[in-house]
One Martini backbone bead per residue (centre of mass of N, CA, C, O) as a GRO file, in nm:
protein
  470
    1UNK     BB    1  -0.651  19.675  13.703
    2UNK     BB    2  -0.862  19.494  13.628
    3UNK     BB    3  -0.813  19.195  13.796
    4UNK     BB    4  -0.667  19.393  13.959
    5UNK     BB    5  -0.610  19.522  14.307
    6UNK     BB    6  -0.454  19.846  14.356
    7UNK     BB    7  -0.177  20.028  14.417
    8UNK     BB    8   0.032  20.289  14.309
    9UNK     BB    9   0.398  20.317  14.298
   10UNK     BB   10   0.703  20.457  14.419
   11UNK     BB   11   1.072  20.421  14.410
   12UNK     BB   12   1.390  20.466  14.601
   13UNK     BB   13   1.679  20.504  14.693
   14UNK     BB   14   1.888  20.591  15.009
   15UNK     BB   15   2.213  20.670  14.908
   16UNK     BB   16   2.284  20.960  14.805
   17UNK     BB   17   2.307  20.945  14.448
   18UNK     BB   18   2.063  21.104  14.284
   19UNK     BB   19   1.791  20.976  14.290
   20UNK     BB   20   1.506  20.995  14.070
   21UNK     BB   21   1.124  21.007  14.083
   22UNK     BB   22   0.868  21.077  13.838
   23UNK     BB   23   0.635  21.050  14.020
   24UNK     BB   24   0.559  20.971  14.354
   25UNK     BB   25   0.255  20.970  14.257
   26UNK     BB   26  -0.113  20.900  14.140
   27UNK     BB   27  -0.349  21.081  14.268
   28UNK     BB   28  -0.372  21.290  14.005
   29UNK     BB   29  -0.463  21.063  13.823
   30UNK     BB   30  -0.698  21.113  13.546
   31UNK     BB   31  -0.749  20.838  13.526
   32UNK     BB   32  -0.670  20.551  13.726
   33UNK     BB   33  -0.485  20.442  13.459
   34UNK     BB   34  -0.366  20.329  13.197
   35UNK     BB   35  -0.091  20.478  13.178
   36UNK     BB   36   0.228  20.463  13.347
   37UNK     BB   37   0.461  20.732  13.417
   38UNK     BB   38   0.824  20.770  13.427
   39UNK     BB   39   1.100  20.974  13.560
   40UNK     BB   40   1.472  21.009  13.566
   41UNK     BB   41   1.749  20.922  13.797
   42UNK     BB   42   2.013  20.699  13.842
   43UNK     BB   43   2.250  20.644  14.039
   44UNK     BB   44   2.561  20.565  14.081
   45UNK     BB   45   2.648  20.197  14.051
   46UNK     BB   46   2.888  19.924  14.039
   47UNK     BB   47   2.719  19.736  14.261
   48UNK     BB   48   2.450  19.542  14.207
   49UNK     BB   49   2.241  19.770  14.188
   50UNK     BB   50   2.163  19.955  14.452
   51UNK     BB   51   2.052  20.144  14.265
   52UNK     BB   52   1.701  20.264  14.235
   53UNK     BB   53   1.394  20.259  14.034
   54UNK     BB   54   1.033  20.252  14.088
   55UNK     BB   55   0.730  20.078  13.958
   56UNK     BB   56   0.429  19.993  14.133
   57UNK     BB   57   0.189  19.705  14.188
   58UNK     BB   58  -0.070  19.618  14.346
   59UNK     BB   59  -0.297  19.314  14.349
   60UNK     BB   60  -0.501  19.262  14.644
   61UNK     BB   61  -0.671  19.516  14.710
   62UNK     BB   62  -0.919  19.647  14.883
   63UNK     BB   63  -1.166  19.867  14.861
   64UNK     BB   64  -1.230  20.155  15.100
   65UNK     BB   65  -1.248  20.474  15.049
   66UNK     BB   66  -1.007  20.579  15.203
   67UNK     BB   67  -0.749  20.792  15.291
   68UNK     BB   68  -0.559  20.513  15.344
   69UNK     BB   69  -0.547  20.327  15.096
   70UNK     BB   70  -0.229  20.435  14.998
   71UNK     BB   71  -0.030  20.444  15.250
   72UNK     BB   72   0.054  20.160  15.162
   73UNK     BB   73   0.339  19.983  15.031
   74UNK     BB   74   0.566  19.755  14.889
   75UNK     BB   75   0.817  19.941  14.990
   76UNK     BB   76   0.705  19.947  15.328
   77UNK     BB   77   0.543  19.672  15.355
   78UNK     BB   78   0.437  19.334  15.520
   79UNK     BB   79   0.083  19.328  15.483
   80UNK     BB   80   0.002  19.240  15.214
   81UNK     BB   81  -0.182  19.102  14.996
   82UNK     BB   82  -0.235  18.810  14.789
   83UNK     BB   83  -0.143  18.634  14.479
   84UNK     BB   84  -0.179  18.370  14.251
   85UNK     BB   85  -0.036  18.284  13.988
   86UNK     BB   86  -0.085  18.243  13.641
   87UNK     BB   87   0.049  18.051  13.430
   88UNK     BB   88   0.398  18.123  13.290
   89UNK     BB   89   0.362  18.450  13.302
   90UNK     BB   90   0.442  18.788  13.193
   91UNK     BB   91   0.253  19.029  13.022
   92UNK     BB   92   0.400  19.327  12.869
   93UNK     BB   93   0.333  19.676  12.841
   94UNK     BB   94   0.566  19.909  12.682
   95UNK     BB   95   0.774  20.212  12.697
   96UNK     BB   96   1.056  20.405  12.572
   97UNK     BB   97   1.287  20.702  12.582
   98UNK     BB   98   1.519  20.528  12.690
   99UNK     BB   99   1.807  20.288  12.714
  100UNK     BB  100   1.749  20.175  12.975
  101UNK     BB  101   1.741  19.937  13.191
  102UNK     BB  102   1.494  19.673  13.259
  103UNK     BB  103   1.300  19.541  13.526
  104UNK     BB  104   1.113  19.274  13.657
  105UNK     BB  105   0.917  19.252  13.966
  106UNK     BB  106   0.855  19.021  14.230
  107UNK     BB  107   0.652  19.001  14.543
  108UNK     BB  108   0.621  18.961  14.866
  109UNK     BB  109   0.568  19.104  15.166
  110UNK     BB  110   0.884  19.046  15.253
  111UNK     BB  111   1.039  19.206  15.018
  112UNK     BB  112   1.106  19.474  15.160
  113UNK     BB  113   1.343  19.322  15.365
  114UNK     BB  114   1.373  19.056  15.168
  115UNK     BB  115   1.549  18.936  14.896
  116UNK     BB  116   1.416  18.631  14.908
  117UNK     BB  117   1.113  18.785  14.832
  118UNK     BB  118   1.245  18.871  14.547
  119UNK     BB  119   1.194  18.878  14.185
  120UNK     BB  120   1.388  18.895  13.880
  121UNK     BB  121   1.395  19.036  13.536
  122UNK     BB  122   1.542  19.092  13.237
  123UNK     BB  123   1.478  19.317  12.980
  124UNK     BB  124   1.585  19.290  12.641
  125UNK     BB  125   1.383  19.454  12.518
  126UNK     BB  126   1.310  19.768  12.410
  127UNK     BB  127   1.007  19.694  12.356
  128UNK     BB  128   0.685  19.643  12.357
  129UNK     BB  129   0.575  19.356  12.389
  130UNK     BB  130   0.623  19.109  12.662
  131UNK     BB  131   0.751  18.788  12.772
  132UNK     BB  132   0.787  18.665  13.116
  133UNK     BB  133   0.894  18.402  13.256
  134UNK     BB  134   0.906  18.257  13.561
  135UNK     BB  135   1.187  18.110  13.503
  136UNK     BB  136   1.348  18.404  13.496
  137UNK     BB  137   1.327  18.433  13.794
  138UNK     BB  138   1.541  18.603  14.041
  139UNK     BB  139   1.707  18.718  14.328
  140UNK     BB  140   1.972  18.757  14.106
  141UNK     BB  141   1.942  18.893  13.794
  142UNK     BB  142   2.233  19.014  13.731
  143UNK     BB  143   2.350  18.674  13.752
  144UNK     BB  144   2.174  18.426  13.848
  145UNK     BB  145   2.269  18.340  14.171
  146UNK     BB  146   2.003  18.276  14.287
  147UNK     BB  147   1.670  18.220  14.344
  148UNK     BB  148   1.410  18.080  14.219
  149UNK     BB  149   1.100  18.090  14.117
  150UNK     BB  150   0.794  17.905  14.282
  151UNK     BB  151   0.492  18.023  14.285
  152UNK     BB  152   0.448  18.230  14.483
  153UNK     BB  153   0.281  18.440  14.643
  154UNK     BB  154   0.187  18.779  14.556
  155UNK     BB  155   0.172  19.155  14.595
  156UNK     BB  156   0.379  19.254  14.353
  157UNK     BB  157   0.452  19.464  14.068
  158UNK     BB  158   0.761  19.576  13.907
  159UNK     BB  159   0.955  19.839  13.784
  160UNK     BB  160   1.316  19.865  13.714
  161UNK     BB  161   1.607  20.077  13.752
  162UNK     BB  162   1.934  20.028  13.738
  163UNK     BB  163   2.242  20.086  13.824
  164UNK     BB  164   2.548  20.233  13.718
  165UNK     BB  165   2.850  20.394  13.661
  166UNK     BB  166   2.640  20.612  13.583
  167UNK     BB  167   2.417  20.828  13.549
  168UNK     BB  168   2.066  20.726  13.469
  169UNK     BB  169   1.845  20.793  13.252
  170UNK     BB  170   1.476  20.783  13.258
  171UNK     BB  171   1.188  20.666  13.044
  172UNK     BB  172   0.854  20.534  13.106
  173UNK     BB  173   0.578  20.309  13.016
  174UNK     BB  174   0.286  20.145  13.140
  175UNK     BB  175   0.020  19.958  12.965
  176UNK     BB  176   0.036  19.670  13.098
  177UNK     BB  177  -0.070  19.351  13.260
  178UNK     BB  178  -0.038  18.979  13.257
  179UNK     BB  179  -0.127  18.673  13.289
  180UNK     BB  180   0.033  18.389  13.105
  181UNK     BB  181   0.172  18.216  12.793
  182UNK     BB  182   0.203  18.491  12.624
  183UNK     BB  183   0.222  18.790  12.451
  184UNK     BB  184  -0.094  18.793  12.386
  185UNK     BB  185  -0.175  18.887  12.693
  186UNK     BB  186  -0.115  19.165  12.638
  187UNK     BB  187  -0.209  19.464  12.656
  188UNK     BB  188  -0.322  19.711  12.476
  189UNK     BB  189  -0.049  19.932  12.339
  190UNK     BB  190  -0.057  20.240  12.125
  191UNK     BB  191   0.126  20.482  12.097
  192UNK     BB  192   0.065  20.831  11.974
  193UNK     BB  193   0.343  20.849  11.916
  194UNK     BB  194   0.599  20.650  11.886
  195UNK     BB  195   0.872  20.608  12.056
  196UNK     BB  196   1.206  20.743  12.060
  197UNK     BB  197   1.511  20.673  12.136
  198UNK     BB  198   1.726  20.852  12.366
  199UNK     BB  199   2.078  20.972  12.408
  200UNK     BB  200   2.385  20.945  12.613
  201UNK     BB  201   2.724  20.840  12.562
  202UNK     BB  202   2.987  20.857  12.761
  203UNK     BB  203   3.281  20.991  12.884
  204UNK     BB  204   3.386  21.022  13.181
  205UNK     BB  205   3.552  20.805  13.408
  206UNK     BB  206   3.520  20.775  13.749
  207UNK     BB  207   3.732  20.520  13.772
  208UNK     BB  208   3.966  20.552  13.536
  209UNK     BB  209   3.885  20.376  13.313
  210UNK     BB  210   3.684  20.208  13.026
  211UNK     BB  211   3.371  20.164  13.044
  212UNK     BB  212   3.261  20.432  12.918
  213UNK     BB  213   3.419  20.412  12.648
  214UNK     BB  214   3.243  20.119  12.604
  215UNK     BB  215   2.963  20.211  12.578
  216UNK     BB  216   2.628  20.068  12.571
  217UNK     BB  217   2.306  20.053  12.386
  218UNK     BB  218   1.984  19.968  12.343
  219UNK     BB  219   1.798  20.012  12.049
  220UNK     BB  220   1.571  20.160  11.792
  221UNK     BB  221   1.380  20.177  11.546
  222UNK     BB  222   1.140  20.355  11.452
  223UNK     BB  223   0.851  20.235  11.572
  224UNK     BB  224   0.660  19.976  11.555
  225UNK     BB  225   0.878  19.721  11.592
  226UNK     BB  226   1.160  19.808  11.607
  227UNK     BB  227   1.466  19.740  11.539
  228UNK     BB  228   1.744  19.618  11.690
  229UNK     BB  229   2.021  19.800  11.842
  230UNK     BB  230   2.365  19.896  11.890
  231UNK     BB  231   2.516  20.152  12.063
  232UNK     BB  232   2.873  20.257  12.025
  233UNK     BB  233   3.135  20.424  12.145
  234UNK     BB  234   3.432  20.304  12.124
  235UNK     BB  235   3.700  20.429  12.296
  236UNK     BB  236   3.985  20.234  12.237
  237UNK     BB  237   4.275  20.357  12.179
  238UNK     BB  238   4.265  20.582  12.452
  239UNK     BB  239   4.078  20.554  12.724
  240UNK     BB  240   4.269  20.699  12.955
  241UNK     BB  241   4.330  20.967  12.737
  242UNK     BB  242   4.014  20.974  12.653
  243UNK     BB  243   3.700  21.131  12.534
  244UNK     BB  244   3.361  21.024  12.442
  245UNK     BB  245   3.056  21.135  12.278
  246UNK     BB  246   2.716  21.019  12.206
  247UNK     BB  247   2.424  21.079  12.017
  248UNK     BB  248   2.100  20.922  12.022
  249UNK     BB  249   1.843  20.823  11.761
  250UNK     BB  250   1.787  20.540  11.751
  251UNK     BB  251   1.942  20.451  11.432
  252UNK     BB  252   2.121  20.706  11.534
  253UNK     BB  253   2.421  20.931  11.529
  254UNK     BB  254   2.642  21.161  11.717
  255UNK     BB  255   2.938  21.316  11.751
  256UNK     BB  256   2.981  21.538  12.022
  257UNK     BB  257   3.271  21.452  12.159
  258UNK     BB  258   3.637  21.527  12.212
  259UNK     BB  259   3.912  21.426  12.428
  260UNK     BB  260   4.268  21.430  12.408
  261UNK     BB  261   4.462  21.150  12.297
  262UNK     BB  262   4.629  20.980  12.065
  263UNK     BB  263   4.799  20.677  12.002
  264UNK     BB  264   4.908  20.613  11.736
  265UNK     BB  265   5.045  20.410  11.488
  266UNK     BB  266   4.755  20.389  11.323
  267UNK     BB  267   4.557  20.408  11.555
  268UNK     BB  268   4.255  20.441  11.645
  269UNK     BB  269   4.063  20.609  11.866
  270UNK     BB  270   3.782  20.514  11.728
  271UNK     BB  271   3.439  20.326  11.692
  272UNK     BB  272   3.170  20.451  11.627
  273UNK     BB  273   2.854  20.259  11.647
  274UNK     BB  274   2.646  20.021  11.487
  275UNK     BB  275   2.485  19.701  11.584
  276UNK     BB  276   2.475  19.350  11.520
  277UNK     BB  277   2.469  19.087  11.771
  278UNK     BB  278   2.681  18.892  12.023
  279UNK     BB  279   2.903  19.068  12.166
  280UNK     BB  280   2.728  19.142  12.440
  281UNK     BB  281   2.761  18.833  12.579
  282UNK     BB  282   3.000  18.933  12.736
  283UNK     BB  283   3.163  19.024  13.022
  284UNK     BB  284   2.914  18.929  13.225
  285UNK     BB  285   2.672  18.970  13.056
  286UNK     BB  286   2.359  18.948  12.990
  287UNK     BB  287   2.189  18.795  12.774
  288UNK     BB  288   2.060  19.059  12.551
  289UNK     BB  289   2.129  19.344  12.660
  290UNK     BB  290   2.397  19.363  12.435
  291UNK     BB  291   2.213  19.196  12.228
  292UNK     BB  292   2.026  19.091  11.921
  293UNK     BB  293   1.958  18.788  11.913
  294UNK     BB  294   1.674  18.784  12.073
  295UNK     BB  295   1.553  18.979  11.824
  296UNK     BB  296   1.614  18.844  11.538
  297UNK     BB  297   1.899  18.897  11.355
  298UNK     BB  298   2.024  18.607  11.227
  299UNK     BB  299   2.247  18.556  11.442
  300UNK     BB  300   2.445  18.335  11.359
  301UNK     BB  301   2.579  18.292  11.009
  302UNK     BB  302   2.659  18.146  10.737
  303UNK     BB  303   2.760  18.254  10.445
  304UNK     BB  304   2.627  18.019  10.271
  305UNK     BB  305   2.331  18.070  10.421
  306UNK     BB  306   2.311  18.339  10.299
  307UNK     BB  307   2.114  18.523  10.093
  308UNK     BB  308   2.088  18.810  10.240
  309UNK     BB  309   2.260  19.142  10.329
  310UNK     BB  310   2.087  19.406  10.402
  311UNK     BB  311   2.189  19.763  10.387
  312UNK     BB  312   2.202  20.074  10.571
  313UNK     BB  313   2.439  20.368  10.522
  314UNK     BB  314   2.395  20.676  10.651
  315UNK     BB  315   2.602  20.976  10.601
  316UNK     BB  316   2.778  21.263  10.756
  317UNK     BB  317   2.968  21.513  10.783
  318UNK     BB  318   3.076  21.762  10.929
  319UNK     BB  319   2.862  22.022  10.864
  320UNK     BB  320   2.756  21.893  10.597
  321UNK     BB  321   2.964  21.828  10.406
  322UNK     BB  322   3.015  21.760  10.069
  323UNK     BB  323   3.319  21.681  10.159
  324UNK     BB  324   3.533  21.471  10.289
  325UNK     BB  325   3.845  21.543  10.513
  326UNK     BB  326   3.887  21.374  10.743
  327UNK     BB  327   4.042  21.151  10.997
  328UNK     BB  328   3.833  20.921  10.862
  329UNK     BB  329   3.594  20.675  10.831
  330UNK     BB  330   3.348  20.466  10.649
  331UNK     BB  331   3.238  20.151  10.799
  332UNK     BB  332   3.244  19.818  10.784
  333UNK     BB  333   3.228  19.542  11.036
  334UNK     BB  334   3.283  19.197  10.983
  335UNK     BB  335   3.234  18.920  11.176
  336UNK     BB  336   3.428  18.612  11.208
  337UNK     BB  337   3.355  18.250  11.267
  338UNK     BB  338   3.433  17.948  11.331
  339UNK     BB  339   3.305  17.664  11.375
  340UNK     BB  340   3.182  17.657  11.662
  341UNK     BB  341   3.015  17.803  11.894
  342UNK     BB  342   3.072  17.951  12.171
  343UNK     BB  343   2.964  17.936  12.500
  344UNK     BB  344   3.027  18.269  12.575
  345UNK     BB  345   3.064  18.401  12.313
  346UNK     BB  346   3.149  18.712  12.149
  347UNK     BB  347   3.465  18.920  12.168
  348UNK     BB  348   3.533  18.864  11.858
  349UNK     BB  349   3.699  18.803  11.568
  350UNK     BB  350   3.807  18.482  11.561
  351UNK     BB  351   3.892  18.465  11.226
  352UNK     BB  352   3.772  18.746  11.092
  353UNK     BB  353   3.755  19.018  10.841
  354UNK     BB  354   3.510  19.237  10.685
  355UNK     BB  355   3.542  19.536  10.489
  356UNK     BB  356   3.352  19.850  10.408
  357UNK     BB  357   3.459  20.138  10.242
  358UNK     BB  358   3.308  20.458  10.186
  359UNK     BB  359   3.564  20.598  10.331
  360UNK     BB  360   3.893  20.735  10.263
  361UNK     BB  361   4.154  20.871  10.387
  362UNK     BB  362   4.461  21.011  10.309
  363UNK     BB  363   4.626  20.926  10.597
  364UNK     BB  364   4.483  20.635  10.572
  365UNK     BB  365   4.466  20.270  10.602
  366UNK     BB  366   4.436  19.966  10.570
  367UNK     BB  367   4.518  19.668  10.638
  368UNK     BB  368   4.800  19.631  10.467
  369UNK     BB  369   4.753  19.565  10.117
  370UNK     BB  370   4.714  19.621   9.790
  371UNK     BB  371   4.591  19.354   9.548
  372UNK     BB  372   4.341  19.502   9.405
  373UNK     BB  373   4.034  19.459   9.213
  374UNK     BB  374   3.669  19.505   9.197
  375UNK     BB  375   3.326  19.416   9.108
  376UNK     BB  376   3.047  19.554   9.298
  377UNK     BB  377   2.755  19.679   9.228
  378UNK     BB  378   2.880  19.865   8.989
  379UNK     BB  379   3.155  19.879   9.150
  380UNK     BB  380   3.466  19.986   9.243
  381UNK     BB  381   3.719  19.795   9.432
  382UNK     BB  382   3.957  19.804   9.665
  383UNK     BB  383   4.198  19.562   9.781
  384UNK     BB  384   4.272  19.479  10.117
  385UNK     BB  385   4.545  19.292  10.285
  386UNK     BB  386   4.575  19.152  10.625
  387UNK     BB  387   4.690  19.114  10.936
  388UNK     BB  388   4.604  19.106  11.274
  389UNK     BB  389   4.845  19.252  11.504
  390UNK     BB  390   4.636  19.141  11.740
  391UNK     BB  391   4.584  18.956  11.995
  392UNK     BB  392   4.544  18.605  12.012
  393UNK     BB  393   4.518  18.629  11.675
  394UNK     BB  394   4.744  18.769  11.445
  395UNK     BB  395   4.636  18.596  11.163
  396UNK     BB  396   4.392  18.742  11.096
  397UNK     BB  397   4.199  18.833  10.846
  398UNK     BB  398   4.188  19.145  10.649
  399UNK     BB  399   3.921  19.250  10.434
  400UNK     BB  400   3.920  19.538  10.218
  401UNK     BB  401   3.670  19.749  10.076
  402UNK     BB  402   3.744  20.032   9.863
  403UNK     BB  403   3.635  20.335   9.783
  404UNK     BB  404   3.765  20.572   9.570
  405UNK     BB  405   3.496  20.722   9.636
  406UNK     BB  406   3.269  20.869   9.808
  407UNK     BB  407   2.999  20.731  10.015
  408UNK     BB  408   2.705  20.923  10.077
  409UNK     BB  409   2.440  20.984  10.248
  410UNK     BB  410   2.173  20.805  10.065
  411UNK     BB  411   2.320  20.600   9.870
  412UNK     BB  412   2.332  20.370  10.100
  413UNK     BB  413   2.057  20.159  10.014
  414UNK     BB  414   1.978  19.846  10.022
  415UNK     BB  415   2.248  19.671  10.040
  416UNK     BB  416   2.428  19.391   9.941
  417UNK     BB  417   2.687  19.209  10.128
  418UNK     BB  418   2.732  18.919  10.021
  419UNK     BB  419   2.937  18.963   9.781
  420UNK     BB  420   3.176  19.033   9.965
  421UNK     BB  421   3.195  18.763  10.112
  422UNK     BB  422   3.234  18.586   9.860
  423UNK     BB  423   3.487  18.723   9.750
  424UNK     BB  424   3.661  18.651  10.010
  425UNK     BB  425   3.657  18.330   9.923
  426UNK     BB  426   3.763  18.357   9.585
  427UNK     BB  427   3.969  18.568   9.536
  428UNK     BB  428   4.285  18.546   9.374
  429UNK     BB  429   4.417  18.820   9.488
  430UNK     BB  430   4.389  18.665   9.742
  431UNK     BB  431   4.549  18.510   9.952
  432UNK     BB  432   4.483  18.197  10.061
  433UNK     BB  433   4.557  18.263  10.376
  434UNK     BB  434   4.330  18.524  10.359
  435UNK     BB  435   4.090  18.375  10.318
  436UNK     BB  436   3.774  18.297  10.357
  437UNK     BB  437   3.503  18.102  10.475
  438UNK     BB  438   3.181  17.993  10.397
  439UNK     BB  439   3.152  17.854  10.696
  440UNK     BB  440   3.157  18.102  10.829
  441UNK     BB  441   3.049  18.317  11.077
  442UNK     BB  442   2.828  18.567  11.122
  443UNK     BB  443   2.818  18.767  11.424
  444UNK     BB  444   2.879  19.073  11.323
  445UNK     BB  445   2.750  19.418  11.247
  446UNK     BB  446   2.915  19.711  11.160
  447UNK     BB  447   2.857  20.081  11.165
  448UNK     BB  448   3.111  20.342  11.110
  449UNK     BB  449   3.395  20.522  11.271
  450UNK     BB  450   3.722  20.557  11.207
  451UNK     BB  451   3.927  20.749  11.428
  452UNK     BB  452   4.238  20.936  11.432
  453UNK     BB  453   4.111  21.231  11.478
  454UNK     BB  454   3.906  21.333  11.711
  455UNK     BB  455   3.819  21.623  11.616
  456UNK     BB  456   3.719  21.527  11.328
  457UNK     BB  457   3.459  21.359  11.447
  458UNK     BB  458   3.306  21.595  11.524
  459UNK     BB  459   2.975  21.558  11.377
  460UNK     BB  460   2.933  21.290  11.305
  461UNK     BB  461   2.681  21.108  11.101
  462UNK     BB  462   2.445  20.847  11.157
  463UNK     BB  463   2.131  20.855  11.007
  464UNK     BB  464   2.138  20.537  10.913
  465UNK     BB  465   2.073  20.189  11.025
  466UNK     BB  466   2.061  19.873  10.855
  467UNK     BB  467   1.990  19.507  10.909
  468UNK     BB  468   1.933  19.205  10.699
  469UNK     BB  469   1.904  18.861  10.758
  470UNK     BB  470   1.842  18.581  10.502
   0.00000   0.00000   0.00000
């Protein structure tokens, strides 16, 4: 292991909740060198991630060439030798095949039995390389309520996948790690082909609540350095009375299934989508785990300060139908908030919404009433305006630009959304009390499908979504 010397090991909880971790050891790996790859499933655990699967590396063992060389590992022994870290953090090369959260953990020999002797940090990036400063390590990194790491000598470094509300599949490879002062210290690791994250989210919630209905996972566009996005199940209309699942592959997804009953009253069943922004920094979640802000998404940013907001939203109806007929739309939802930014992040469009409908079904319409039309990007758009009559601020404006005929397939590629935002600030057909302000911040940008009849949405595909704020 380069300048480190020690055995590689795997570990899993013993809580009888179905956690698996393969392989169990690497004695058959020849040569015994990076990358090291593991896969499996972490059992469901809603409390402080008590279920866990680990891939660990001892750091300071002398080679004995004996049959018992790797009989003891950092998951089971308290007598391993230690090494004092150098630099300001750990530079790590890795890749993932699923979107499960990953933490990096360091521990001294007593860390096997004493949680106060192991420190972890959540990796918010989708893929490596990544630099994790020692200042980010904490004995309780799921909420940073524990003790910080203070450069104590350590015996092992490990990667771990924590449990969540439902069984969580995982698959990843570690391509190397090093102490250093920046990401440039990470060992070179360029798998070919570079992996594309895949997975399924949503489904029945074992708790009977709505956490799984609102499940999200950070994914990435395919390729080295692929841009980060959040895929969002968002079965919000009747979460306790319906279930939805979506399959994702990189920055695309398909609505795989839906069961249950619709809420009625013009309320959508769900809004499965991909997004960029800071929405996932709320509800007690660690910043960056379900937000793309740390990945350089360019948000939040004032409308007036945006040069271009170019986006691709390619989609197809169920069964690749030539013409959409179902009771759903295909739309952007752009969240706006007046400055300054709140201390705890964004849990909603605090000041207003701008929507761009690429398809409007015959049976449903945007919020409010149609007030006129405009031409943007050589296309005619009908403008609908009204207040959002729900939430803590029922007077927030919703301005929707609706295409009179469907825009689908690969037609909508690298289109600038900035003109829609500017039109919403100045168009005189929009009542003055419903216009947005150019000083407002764009906090999040969603692209997906508002579905009013759940069965109609099964098979909807968002085949590509990109967004670049400049």
